[in-house]
Short mmCIF file of C-alpha atoms in Angstrom, two decimals:
data_model
loop_
_atom_site.label_atom_id
_atom_site.label_comp_id
_atom_site.label_asym_id
_atom_site.label_seq_id
_atom_site.Cartn_x
_atom_site.Cartn_y
_atom_site.Cartn_z
CA UNK N 1307 -7.57 28.73 -28.42
CA UNK N 1308 -10.37 29.90 -25.59
CA UNK N 1309 -11.10 28.52 -22.54
CA UNK N 1310 -13.10 28.43 -18.88
CA UNK N 1311 -10.70 30.24 -16.26
CA UNK N 1312 -10.82 27.36 -12.90
CA UNK N 1313 -9.80 29.17 -9.83
CA UNK N 1314 -7.42 26.47 -8.24
CA UNK N 1315 -6.02 27.89 -4.53
CA UNK N 1316 -4.61 30.48 -3.12
CA UNK N 1317 -1.28 31.60 -4.63
CA UNK N 1318 -0.25 31.06 -0.80
CA UNK N 1319 -0.93 27.50 -0.41
CA UNK N 1320 1.52 26.52 -2.65
CA UNK N 1321 5.22 27.37 -1.47
CA UNK N 1322 7.83 28.95 -3.65
CA UNK N 1323 9.80 25.83 -5.66
CA UNK N 1324 7.27 22.77 -5.04
CA UNK N 1325 4.34 21.90 -7.08
CA UNK N 1326 0.45 21.39 -6.47
CA UNK N 1327 -2.32 19.10 -7.87
CA UNK N 1328 -4.97 19.75 -8.69
CA UNK N 1329 -8.50 17.45 -10.49
CA UNK N 1330 -10.76 18.51 -12.37
CA UNK N 1331 -13.49 16.21 -13.96
CA UNK N 1332 -10.75 12.87 -13.71
CA UNK N 1333 -8.11 15.06 -14.72
CA UNK N 1334 -5.51 16.02 -12.89
CA UNK N 1335 -3.63 18.34 -12.90
CA UNK N 1336 0.05 19.95 -11.84
CA UNK N 1337 0.20 24.14 -11.14
CA UNK N 1338 3.88 25.04 -9.89
CA UNK N 1339 4.64 27.77 -8.11
CA UNK N 1340 8.49 28.80 -9.79
CA UNK N 1341 11.48 31.45 -9.11
CA UNK N 1342 9.97 33.16 -12.83
CA UNK N 1343 6.34 32.40 -11.69
CA UNK N 1344 3.37 30.66 -11.53
CA UNK N 1345 2.20 27.19 -14.52
CA UNK N 1346 0.47 25.07 -15.15
CA UNK N 1347 0.97 21.47 -17.34
CA UNK N 1348 -1.06 18.19 -17.91
CA UNK N 1349 -0.34 16.84 -14.46
CA UNK N 1350 0.65 12.63 -14.96
CA UNK N 1351 4.63 12.04 -16.11
CA UNK N 1352 3.99 11.47 -20.45
CA UNK N 1353 6.00 8.19 -19.53
CA UNK N 1354 4.16 6.34 -16.54
CA UNK N 1355 1.51 8.57 -15.98
CA UNK N 1356 2.91 8.83 -12.01
CA UNK N 1357 1.58 11.55 -10.65
CA UNK N 1358 3.85 15.02 -11.34
CA UNK N 1359 2.00 17.09 -7.79
CA UNK N 1360 4.46 14.51 -6.51
CA UNK N 1361 7.32 15.62 -7.97
CA UNK N 1362 10.56 17.53 -7.19
CA UNK N 1363 11.23 21.05 -8.27
CA UNK N 1364 13.85 22.29 -9.80
CA UNK N 1365 14.31 25.67 -10.79
CA UNK N 1366 11.60 25.37 -13.89
CA UNK N 1367 11.88 21.30 -14.57
CA UNK N 1368 9.87 19.13 -12.72
CA UNK N 1369 11.34 16.17 -11.66
CA UNK N 1370 8.93 13.23 -11.42
CA UNK N 1371 8.79 11.48 -8.72
CA UNK N 1372 8.77 7.41 -9.92
CA UNK N 1373 11.51 7.03 -12.66
CA UNK N 1374 13.08 11.40 -12.21
CA UNK N 1375 12.04 11.81 -15.71
CA UNK N 1376 12.57 15.82 -16.09
CA UNK N 1377 10.45 18.64 -17.88
CA UNK N 1378 10.41 22.32 -18.69
CA UNK N 1379 7.80 23.73 -16.10
CA UNK N 1380 6.51 26.81 -18.53
CA UNK N 1381 7.07 25.00 -21.73
CA UNK N 1382 5.89 21.12 -20.95
CA UNK N 1383 9.29 20.13 -22.55
CA UNK N 1384 10.60 16.86 -21.82
CA UNK N 1385 14.53 17.39 -21.57
CA UNK N 1386 15.57 13.46 -20.16
CA UNK N 1387 14.86 10.32 -20.84
CA UNK N 1388 12.50 7.99 -19.65
CA UNK N 1389 10.26 11.74 -20.24
CA UNK N 1390 10.68 12.17 -24.22
CA UNK N 1391 6.77 13.08 -25.42
CA UNK N 1392 6.42 16.78 -24.28
CA UNK N 1393 3.50 17.60 -20.79
CA UNK N 1394 0.65 19.84 -22.21
CA UNK N 1395 0.51 23.05 -20.99
CA UNK N 1396 -2.40 25.72 -19.38
CA UNK N 1397 -2.86 29.59 -18.88
CA UNK N 1398 -2.38 30.89 -15.95
CA UNK N 1399 -3.08 33.86 -14.27
CA UNK N 1400 -3.32 34.98 -10.16
CA UNK N 1401 -6.21 37.46 -9.67
CA UNK N 1402 -7.16 38.90 -5.85
CA UNK N 1403 -4.91 36.54 -4.83
CA UNK N 1404 -5.88 33.05 -6.27
CA UNK N 1405 -4.22 31.07 -9.11
CA UNK N 1406 -6.41 30.40 -11.90
CA UNK N 1407 -5.91 27.96 -14.92
CA UNK N 1408 -7.81 28.48 -18.26
CA UNK N 1409 -8.65 24.60 -19.58
CA UNK N 1410 -10.20 24.33 -23.48
CA UNK N 1411 -14.16 23.80 -23.57
CA UNK N 1412 -14.32 20.67 -24.35
CA UNK N 1413 -12.42 19.64 -20.92
CA UNK N 1414 -16.75 20.56 -20.44
CA UNK N 1415 -18.28 19.16 -23.29
CA UNK N 1416 -20.06 16.75 -21.01
CA UNK N 1417 -21.73 19.86 -18.39
CA UNK N 1418 -22.76 21.69 -22.01
CA UNK N 1419 -24.50 19.11 -23.49
CA UNK Q 1329 20.03 -32.81 -7.55
CA UNK Q 1330 16.70 -32.61 -9.25
CA UNK Q 1331 16.23 -30.06 -12.00
CA UNK Q 1332 12.78 -27.38 -12.60
CA UNK Q 1333 11.16 -26.32 -15.05
CA UNK Q 1334 12.46 -22.86 -15.21
CA UNK Q 1335 10.23 -19.96 -15.34
CA UNK Q 1336 9.31 -17.91 -18.02
CA UNK Q 1337 11.28 -14.24 -16.93
CA UNK Q 1338 11.49 -13.29 -20.48
CA UNK Q 1339 10.04 -10.06 -21.00
CA UNK Q 1340 9.28 -11.14 -24.54
CA UNK Q 1341 8.09 -14.49 -23.72
CA UNK Q 1342 3.81 -14.40 -22.96
CA UNK Q 1343 4.55 -15.14 -19.55
CA UNK Q 1344 0.63 -16.38 -18.25
CA UNK Q 1345 1.03 -14.39 -14.42
CA UNK Q 1346 2.24 -11.27 -16.75
CA UNK Q 1347 0.93 -8.07 -15.33
CA UNK Q 1348 -1.10 -7.18 -18.48
CA UNK Q 1349 0.29 -4.47 -20.45
CA UNK Q 1350 -2.68 -2.71 -20.87
CA UNK Q 1351 -1.02 1.28 -22.45
CA UNK Q 1352 -0.35 3.93 -20.18
CA UNK Q 1353 -4.41 2.77 -18.03
CA UNK Q 1354 -3.03 -0.66 -16.69
CA UNK Q 1355 0.61 1.64 -15.93
CA UNK Q 1356 -1.53 3.43 -13.50
CA UNK Q 1357 -2.50 1.48 -11.61
CA UNK Q 1358 0.75 -0.36 -11.06
CA UNK Q 1359 2.08 2.85 -9.65
CA UNK Q 1360 -0.82 4.06 -7.79
CA UNK Q 1361 -0.89 0.11 -6.17
CA UNK Q 1362 2.63 0.77 -4.75
CA UNK Q 1363 2.30 0.61 -1.16
CA UNK Q 1364 3.77 4.23 -0.39
CA UNK Q 1365 3.90 5.73 3.38
CA UNK Q 1366 2.58 9.29 4.13
CA UNK Q 1367 5.26 11.30 4.38
CA UNK Q 1368 5.05 15.81 5.53
CA UNK Q 1369 5.23 17.19 2.39
CA UNK Q 1370 8.05 19.33 3.83
CA UNK Q 1371 9.56 16.28 5.14
CA UNK Q 1372 9.70 14.92 1.78
CA UNK Q 1373 11.06 17.78 -0.35
CA UNK Q 1374 13.97 18.40 3.17
CA UNK Q 1375 14.72 15.07 1.76
CA UNK Q 1376 14.73 14.58 -1.87
CA UNK Q 1377 17.08 18.37 -1.84
CA UNK Q 1378 19.25 18.68 -4.96
CA UNK Q 1379 22.88 20.10 -4.37
CA UNK Q 1380 26.19 18.87 -5.94
CA UNK Q 1381 28.27 19.40 -2.84
CA UNK Q 1382 27.29 15.76 -1.06
CA UNK Q 1383 27.74 13.96 -3.99
CA UNK Q 1384 30.99 15.56 -4.77
CA UNK Q 1385 31.73 14.50 -0.95
CA UNK Q 1386 31.64 10.72 -2.04
CA UNK Q 1387 32.82 10.77 -5.59
CA UNK Q 1388 35.72 12.87 -5.66
CA UNK Q 1389 37.48 10.83 -2.55
CA UNK Q 1390 36.02 7.98 -4.71
CA UNK Q 1391 38.19 9.11 -7.79
CA UNK Q 1392 40.95 9.61 -5.36
CA UNK Q 1393 40.90 6.08 -4.47
CA UNK Q 1394 40.81 4.82 -8.03
CA UNK Q 1395 43.64 6.79 -9.31
CA UNK Q 1396 46.24 6.16 -7.00
CA UNK Q 1397 45.24 2.18 -6.42
CA UNK Q 1398 45.57 2.02 -9.52
CA UNK Q 1399 49.05 3.70 -9.47
CA UNK Q 1400 50.30 1.61 -7.32
CA UNK Q 1401 49.32 -1.44 -9.23
CA UNK Q 1402 50.33 -0.13 -12.17
CA UNK Q 1403 54.09 0.21 -10.41
CA UNK Q 1404 53.74 -3.41 -9.02
CA UNK Q 1405 53.07 -5.33 -12.06
CA UNK Q 1406 55.30 -8.43 -12.22
CA UNK Q 1407 55.31 -8.60 -8.82
CA UNK Q 1408 53.40 -10.37 -6.07
CA UNK Q 1409 52.47 -6.83 -4.76
CA UNK Q 1410 50.02 -6.57 -7.80
CA UNK Q 1411 47.70 -9.08 -6.77
CA UNK Q 1412 46.49 -7.60 -3.45
CA UNK Q 1413 46.73 -4.18 -5.37
CA UNK Q 1414 44.75 -5.31 -8.40
CA UNK Q 1415 41.81 -6.44 -6.23
CA UNK Q 1416 41.90 -2.85 -4.43
CA UNK Q 1417 41.25 -1.61 -7.59
CA UNK Q 1418 39.32 -3.96 -9.01
CA UNK Q 1419 36.93 -3.44 -6.27
CA UNK Q 1420 36.76 0.14 -6.53
CA UNK Q 1421 36.47 0.02 -9.58
CA UNK Q 1422 33.15 -2.08 -9.92
CA UNK Q 1423 31.56 -0.19 -7.67
CA UNK Q 1424 31.34 1.67 -10.38
CA UNK Q 1425 27.96 -0.16 -10.85
CA UNK Q 1426 26.32 2.52 -7.51
CA UNK Q 1427 27.36 4.99 -9.07
CA UNK Q 1428 25.76 3.81 -12.61
CA UNK Q 1429 22.91 3.21 -10.46
CA UNK Q 1430 22.86 6.43 -8.49
CA UNK Q 1431 23.33 9.07 -11.54
CA UNK Q 1432 21.15 7.30 -13.55
CA UNK Q 1433 18.36 8.59 -11.21
CA UNK Q 1434 19.53 11.36 -12.15
CA UNK Q 1435 19.46 12.18 -8.36
CA UNK Q 1436 23.28 12.58 -6.64
CA UNK Q 1437 25.00 16.02 -8.99
CA UNK Q 1438 22.30 18.93 -9.23
CA UNK Q 1439 24.50 20.20 -11.99
CA UNK Q 1440 23.01 17.59 -14.58
CA UNK Q 1441 26.04 17.64 -17.15
CA UNK Q 1442 28.09 15.78 -14.28
CA UNK Q 1443 25.35 14.15 -13.34
CA UNK Q 1444 24.95 12.89 -17.15
CA UNK Q 1445 29.10 12.53 -17.40
CA UNK Q 1446 29.44 10.57 -14.42
CA UNK Q 1447 26.35 8.20 -15.92
CA UNK Q 1448 27.74 7.83 -18.47
CA UNK Q 1449 31.91 6.90 -17.30
CA UNK Q 1450 30.57 4.31 -14.92
CA UNK Q 1451 28.25 2.24 -17.85
CA UNK Q 1452 31.03 2.34 -19.29
CA UNK Q 1453 33.13 0.55 -16.30
CA UNK Q 1454 30.36 -1.11 -14.97
CA UNK Q 1455 29.14 -2.72 -18.31
CA UNK Q 1456 26.12 -1.42 -18.75
CA UNK Q 1457 26.04 0.36 -21.91
CA UNK Q 1458 24.10 3.65 -20.27
CA UNK Q 1459 20.99 4.49 -22.84
CA UNK Q 1460 19.74 0.46 -22.90
CA UNK Q 1461 19.78 0.28 -19.19
CA UNK Q 1462 17.99 3.62 -17.94
CA UNK Q 1463 15.07 2.01 -19.75
CA UNK Q 1464 15.54 -1.05 -18.32
CA UNK Q 1465 15.75 0.06 -14.73
CA UNK Q 1466 12.62 2.20 -15.24
CA UNK Q 1467 10.87 -1.15 -15.57
CA UNK Q 1468 12.65 -2.40 -13.01
CA UNK Q 1469 10.88 0.12 -10.85
CA UNK Q 1470 7.71 -0.16 -13.05
CA UNK Q 1471 7.22 -3.22 -11.71
CA UNK Q 1472 10.23 -4.49 -9.49
CA UNK Q 1473 10.60 -7.98 -9.49
CA UNK Q 1474 6.94 -8.93 -11.21
CA UNK Q 1475 8.13 -12.05 -13.06
CA UNK Q 1476 7.97 -10.89 -17.22
CA UNK Q 1477 7.93 -7.69 -16.69
CA UNK Q 1478 10.74 -6.75 -14.35
CA UNK Q 1479 14.02 -6.79 -17.44
CA UNK Q 1480 16.01 -7.03 -13.74
CA UNK Q 1481 15.23 -10.13 -12.46
CA UNK Q 1482 19.33 -11.27 -11.04
CA UNK Q 1483 18.46 -14.18 -8.84
CA UNK Q 1484 14.88 -16.09 -10.80
CA UNK Q 1485 13.73 -19.05 -9.19
CA UNK Q 1486 15.00 -21.73 -9.30
CA UNK Q 1487 17.46 -20.15 -8.11
CA UNK Q 1488 21.10 -21.03 -10.41
CA UNK Q 1489 23.67 -21.72 -7.44
CA UNK Q 1490 26.78 -21.66 -10.01
CA UNK Q 1491 26.12 -19.32 -11.59
CA UNK Q 1492 25.16 -17.11 -8.48
CA UNK Q 1493 28.38 -18.53 -7.28
CA UNK Q 1494 30.01 -17.46 -10.67
CA UNK Q 1495 28.79 -13.61 -10.43
CA UNK Q 1496 31.09 -12.58 -7.74
CA UNK Q 1497 33.90 -12.71 -10.48
CA UNK Q 1498 30.86 -11.78 -12.93
CA UNK Q 1499 31.31 -14.98 -15.01
CA UNK Q 1500 27.37 -15.65 -15.24
CA UNK Q 1501 26.22 -12.04 -15.82
CA UNK Q 1502 29.37 -9.86 -17.53
CA UNK Q 1503 29.78 -12.15 -20.72
CA UNK Q 1504 25.83 -12.13 -21.45
CA UNK Q 1505 26.18 -8.54 -21.01
CA UNK Q 1506 29.47 -8.00 -22.94
CA UNK Q 1507 27.71 -10.35 -25.86
CA UNK Q 1508 24.96 -7.91 -25.83
CA UNK Q 1509 26.94 -4.82 -26.01
CA UNK Q 1510 27.82 -6.27 -29.62
CA UNK Q 1511 25.37 -7.66 -31.05
CA UNK Q 1512 23.70 -3.65 -30.45
CA UNK Q 1513 26.87 -2.81 -31.99
CA UNK Q 1514 26.43 -4.22 -34.79
CA UNK Q 1515 22.30 -3.12 -34.28
CA UNK Q 1516 20.78 -6.94 -33.81
CA UNK Q 1517 18.70 -6.66 -30.27
CA UNK Q 1518 16.55 -9.47 -29.12
CA UNK Q 1519 13.03 -8.69 -27.88
CA UNK Q 1520 13.04 -8.19 -24.69
CA UNK Q 1521 15.83 -4.69 -25.35
CA UNK Q 1522 12.52 -4.11 -28.08
CA UNK Q 1523 9.68 -4.06 -25.74
CA UNK Q 1524 11.45 -1.60 -23.13
CA UNK Q 1525 13.44 0.45 -25.21
CA UNK Q 1526 11.52 2.85 -27.51
CA UNK Q 1527 12.42 3.21 -31.36
CA UNK Q 1528 13.72 7.02 -30.90
CA UNK Q 1529 16.20 6.04 -28.27
CA UNK Q 1530 17.52 2.43 -30.61
CA UNK Q 1531 20.30 5.04 -32.55
CA UNK Q 1532 21.22 5.90 -29.09
CA UNK Q 1533 21.69 2.91 -27.50
CA UNK Q 1534 23.35 1.47 -30.94
CA UNK Q 1535 25.99 4.46 -31.45
CA UNK Q 1536 26.79 4.40 -27.93
CA UNK Q 1537 27.38 0.62 -28.28
CA UNK Q 1538 29.62 1.10 -30.59
CA UNK Q 1539 31.56 3.22 -29.09
CA UNK Q 1540 32.22 0.86 -26.09
CA UNK Q 1541 33.61 -1.91 -27.95
CA UNK Q 1542 35.65 0.29 -30.03
CA UNK Q 1543 37.36 1.45 -26.68
CA UNK Q 1544 37.25 -2.19 -25.47
CA UNK Q 1545 38.95 -3.04 -28.20
CA UNK Q 1546 41.06 -0.44 -28.42
CA UNK Q 1547 42.85 -1.17 -25.19
CA UNK Q 1548 43.09 -4.94 -26.76
CA UNK Q 1549 45.26 -3.65 -29.45
CA UNK Q 1550 46.68 -1.70 -27.50
CA UNK Q 1551 47.52 -5.45 -24.65
CA UNK Q 1552 48.54 -6.90 -27.96
CA UNK Q 1553 50.86 -4.23 -29.92
CA UNK Q 1554 52.94 -4.44 -26.44
CA UNK Q 1555 52.67 -7.38 -25.56
CA UNK Q 1556 51.65 -7.04 -22.23
CA UNK Q 1557 47.46 -7.73 -20.50
CA UNK Q 1558 48.86 -4.60 -18.10
CA UNK Q 1559 46.66 -2.42 -20.72
CA UNK Q 1560 43.67 -4.43 -20.03
CA UNK Q 1561 44.07 -4.76 -16.18
CA UNK Q 1562 42.57 -1.96 -16.17
CA UNK Q 1563 39.23 -1.36 -18.74
CA UNK Q 1564 36.42 -3.86 -18.14
CA UNK Q 1565 38.14 -6.61 -16.65
CA UNK Q 1566 38.62 -5.34 -13.35
CA UNK Q 1567 34.43 -5.38 -13.15
CA UNK Q 1568 35.28 -9.16 -13.23
CA UNK Q 1569 38.35 -9.59 -11.56
CA UNK Q 1570 36.85 -6.91 -9.17
CA UNK Q 1571 33.05 -8.13 -8.83
CA UNK Q 1572 33.19 -9.62 -5.34
CA UNK Q 1573 32.13 -6.56 -3.14
CA UNK Q 1574 29.21 -4.98 -5.19
CA UNK Q 1575 27.78 -9.02 -5.85
CA UNK Q 1576 28.01 -9.25 -1.86
CA UNK Q 1577 25.80 -5.88 -1.28
CA UNK Q 1578 23.74 -6.37 -4.56
CA UNK Q 1579 22.50 -9.43 -3.82
CA UNK Q 1580 20.78 -8.44 -0.75
CA UNK Q 1581 19.07 -6.32 -2.83
CA UNK Q 1582 15.56 -8.58 -3.73
CA UNK Q 1583 16.83 -11.94 -3.67
CA UNK Q 1584 15.08 -14.95 -2.00
CA UNK Q 1585 11.97 -12.39 -1.59
CA UNK Q 1586 8.48 -12.25 -3.06
CA UNK Q 1587 7.59 -11.87 -6.69
CA UNK Q 1588 4.19 -10.52 -8.37
CA UNK Q 1589 3.80 -7.86 -4.94
CA UNK Q 1590 2.73 -4.25 -5.57
CA UNK Q 1591 5.00 -3.47 -1.62
CA UNK Q 1592 7.97 -3.64 -1.95
CA UNK Q 1593 8.47 -3.69 2.02
CA UNK Q 1594 7.89 -7.49 0.62
CA UNK Q 1595 10.32 -7.52 -2.61
CA UNK Q 1596 13.53 -5.68 -0.75
CA UNK Q 1597 15.95 -5.26 1.99
CA UNK Q 1598 17.82 -2.56 3.89
CA UNK Q 1599 20.26 -4.08 5.93
CA UNK Q 1600 22.98 -1.94 7.79
CA UNK Q 1601 26.61 -2.04 6.89
CA UNK Q 1602 29.55 -0.91 8.18
CA UNK Q 1603 30.67 2.95 6.76
CA UNK Q 1604 33.17 1.69 4.13
CA UNK Q 1605 30.77 -0.03 2.37
CA UNK Q 1606 28.04 2.10 2.77
CA UNK Q 1607 30.49 5.33 0.58
CA UNK Q 1608 31.11 2.42 -1.85
CA UNK Q 1609 27.59 1.38 -2.34
CA UNK Q 1610 26.12 4.72 -2.07
CA UNK Q 1611 23.92 3.74 0.55
CA UNK Q 1612 21.95 1.17 -1.93
CA UNK Q 1613 21.73 -1.05 1.68
CA UNK Q 1614 19.00 1.41 2.12
CA UNK Q 1615 17.01 -1.11 -0.97
CA UNK Q 1616 13.40 -0.48 0.56
CA UNK Q 1617 13.82 3.57 1.08
CA UNK Q 1618 15.63 4.04 -2.44
CA UNK Q 1619 12.44 1.51 -4.54
CA UNK Q 1620 9.70 3.49 -2.42
CA UNK Q 1621 11.00 7.02 -3.23
CA UNK Q 1622 13.45 6.61 -5.74
CA UNK Q 1623 13.83 10.87 -5.79
CA UNK Q 1624 15.87 10.88 -2.88
CA UNK Q 1625 19.32 11.04 -2.90
CA UNK Q 1626 21.37 8.49 -1.88
CA UNK Q 1627 22.70 10.19 1.16
CA UNK Q 1628 19.21 11.36 2.77
CA UNK Q 1629 18.43 7.27 2.42
CA UNK Q 1630 19.99 7.13 6.13
CA UNK Q 1631 17.63 9.88 7.66
CA UNK Q 1632 14.20 8.10 4.91
CA UNK Q 1633 14.53 5.28 6.73
CA UNK Q 1634 14.30 7.04 9.94
CA UNK Q 1635 10.93 8.44 8.80
CA UNK Q 1636 9.27 5.12 7.42
CA UNK Q 1637 11.69 2.58 9.18
CA UNK Q 1638 9.08 2.25 11.73
CA UNK Q 1639 5.96 0.64 8.52
CA UNK Q 1640 8.95 -0.49 6.84
CA UNK Q 1641 10.39 -4.52 8.48
CA UNK Q 1642 13.06 -4.48 10.47
CA UNK Q 1643 16.69 -3.28 8.64
CA UNK Q 1644 18.90 -7.10 8.64
CA UNK Q 1645 21.63 -6.16 10.86
CA UNK Q 1646 24.43 -7.21 8.69
CA UNK Q 1647 25.80 -8.43 5.96
CA UNK Q 1648 25.33 -11.97 7.81
CA UNK Q 1649 22.12 -11.55 8.62
CA UNK Q 1650 20.86 -11.37 4.61
CA UNK Q 1651 22.90 -14.52 3.65
CA UNK Q 1652 22.51 -17.11 6.86
CA UNK Q 1653 18.28 -16.74 5.59
CA UNK Q 1654 19.35 -16.50 1.79
CA UNK Q 1655 21.61 -18.82 1.15
CA UNK Q 1656 19.07 -21.76 2.62
CA UNK Q 1657 15.91 -20.78 1.04
CA UNK Q 1658 18.18 -20.49 -2.74
CA UNK Q 1659 19.28 -24.27 -1.79
CA UNK Q 1660 15.95 -25.04 -0.93
CA UNK Q 1661 14.63 -23.47 -3.75
CA UNK Q 1662 17.13 -25.10 -6.61
CA UNK Q 1663 16.57 -28.40 -4.58
CA UNK Q 1664 13.46 -29.36 -3.82
CA UNK Q 1665 11.22 -25.92 -3.65
CA UNK Q 1666 11.16 -23.54 -6.72
CA UNK Q 1667 8.54 -22.09 -5.21
CA UNK Q 1668 9.86 -21.15 -1.51
CA UNK Q 1669 10.75 -17.57 -0.86
CA UNK Q 1670 11.59 -15.37 1.94
CA UNK Q 1671 8.55 -13.89 3.64
CA UNK Q 1672 8.83 -10.65 5.45
CA UNK Q 1673 6.16 -9.91 8.62
CA UNK Q 1674 5.05 -5.92 7.73
CA UNK Q 1675 5.00 -3.93 11.25
CA UNK Q 1676 1.38 -3.73 12.31
CA UNK Q 1677 1.73 0.17 12.31
CA UNK Q 1678 2.63 0.02 8.67
CA UNK Q 1679 -1.38 0.72 7.93
CA UNK Q 1680 0.14 4.04 6.19
#
């Protein structure tokens, strides 16, 4: 999948074992700093749209702050009810101390139209 | 006593003033609408930190007390000592309800399988089928006390006083919960359950209900075979004869407070209680705090209270303070004014 790389924040702006919210074109994303690296997923829970950037990172799991549904951060897989639908994940890379995520080109369709 | 038309609290009843469901968007609005205090991220992280140790400090002595009281009760069978002995055993057994609740949030144990083990054990003990009630409780947190959306409004208006009193022995809620488990064991689901349990989860709920029925029926058959009620005194029935304390404490959570408001400070209570009750009730007396930040484990709720207490109404000073206010309100609802409720005053500093 081709996409556009977007700068999100400096690597030191997300504590280890924590999550940061990021908004682009009205869509929310969650950026994670885990022991195995940086990851990005959709920013709202697939159960009832709670803001995952307010959630709790436990190893490679993000726990929703509202109903404690759980997702596997690297794959976005829903791990426990009430979360049943997987989260979208996005590619992440680090360049010059910055975290970048790759958003699908469709995200910017409005600007290129 | 005049009788008032009961409000329709069912989820499938088409209540006129229910919050409209419109897929994800309305749910997003509801989530964003709830009052939420600002807390430094570092503080919140500290409060939500998970570990097994704090949970075992509560659950291990609880299991020991349950076992010891059960043993004493069994040894005292056929004597009058059995009455106080089973009273104690039943009271400890019924505090499984608080454990069902906390484990349902996944917050006490960091080790997931231990959390799930206690969740299903305590769900059975308190007669809340685990798969059903996980979804029911998620709904309760999304739509706390919103009529026609919250599946767990226990004290409805006008107050059903005989029912409230009967529930000190779980005689109102218990039989209907047991009947629902049996219906589900046969695959019969009502409209409310279909409303909040997703289709993909229903098979697990049905099979779990069958396990509940099989265990209870098995113990019943055992009792019949040995011509003694003793086995039944240890399974299911303790939730009835020992349910008084849980009902006394759980009533303080929301009873008599505002419906259809998006502020947990107005529809939930925090009350100070003694350490023994807090141990059995897993600190759920900090109920405003629990609803505002449900991912904070039970042992950190007192600290959360310290953190946000200046932005919430003052905690009630003991159970008597709650019931002194609540009982006249419930009587007034039942007799003359079903729309009457307790209006909690917010502190002036409560903007954030």
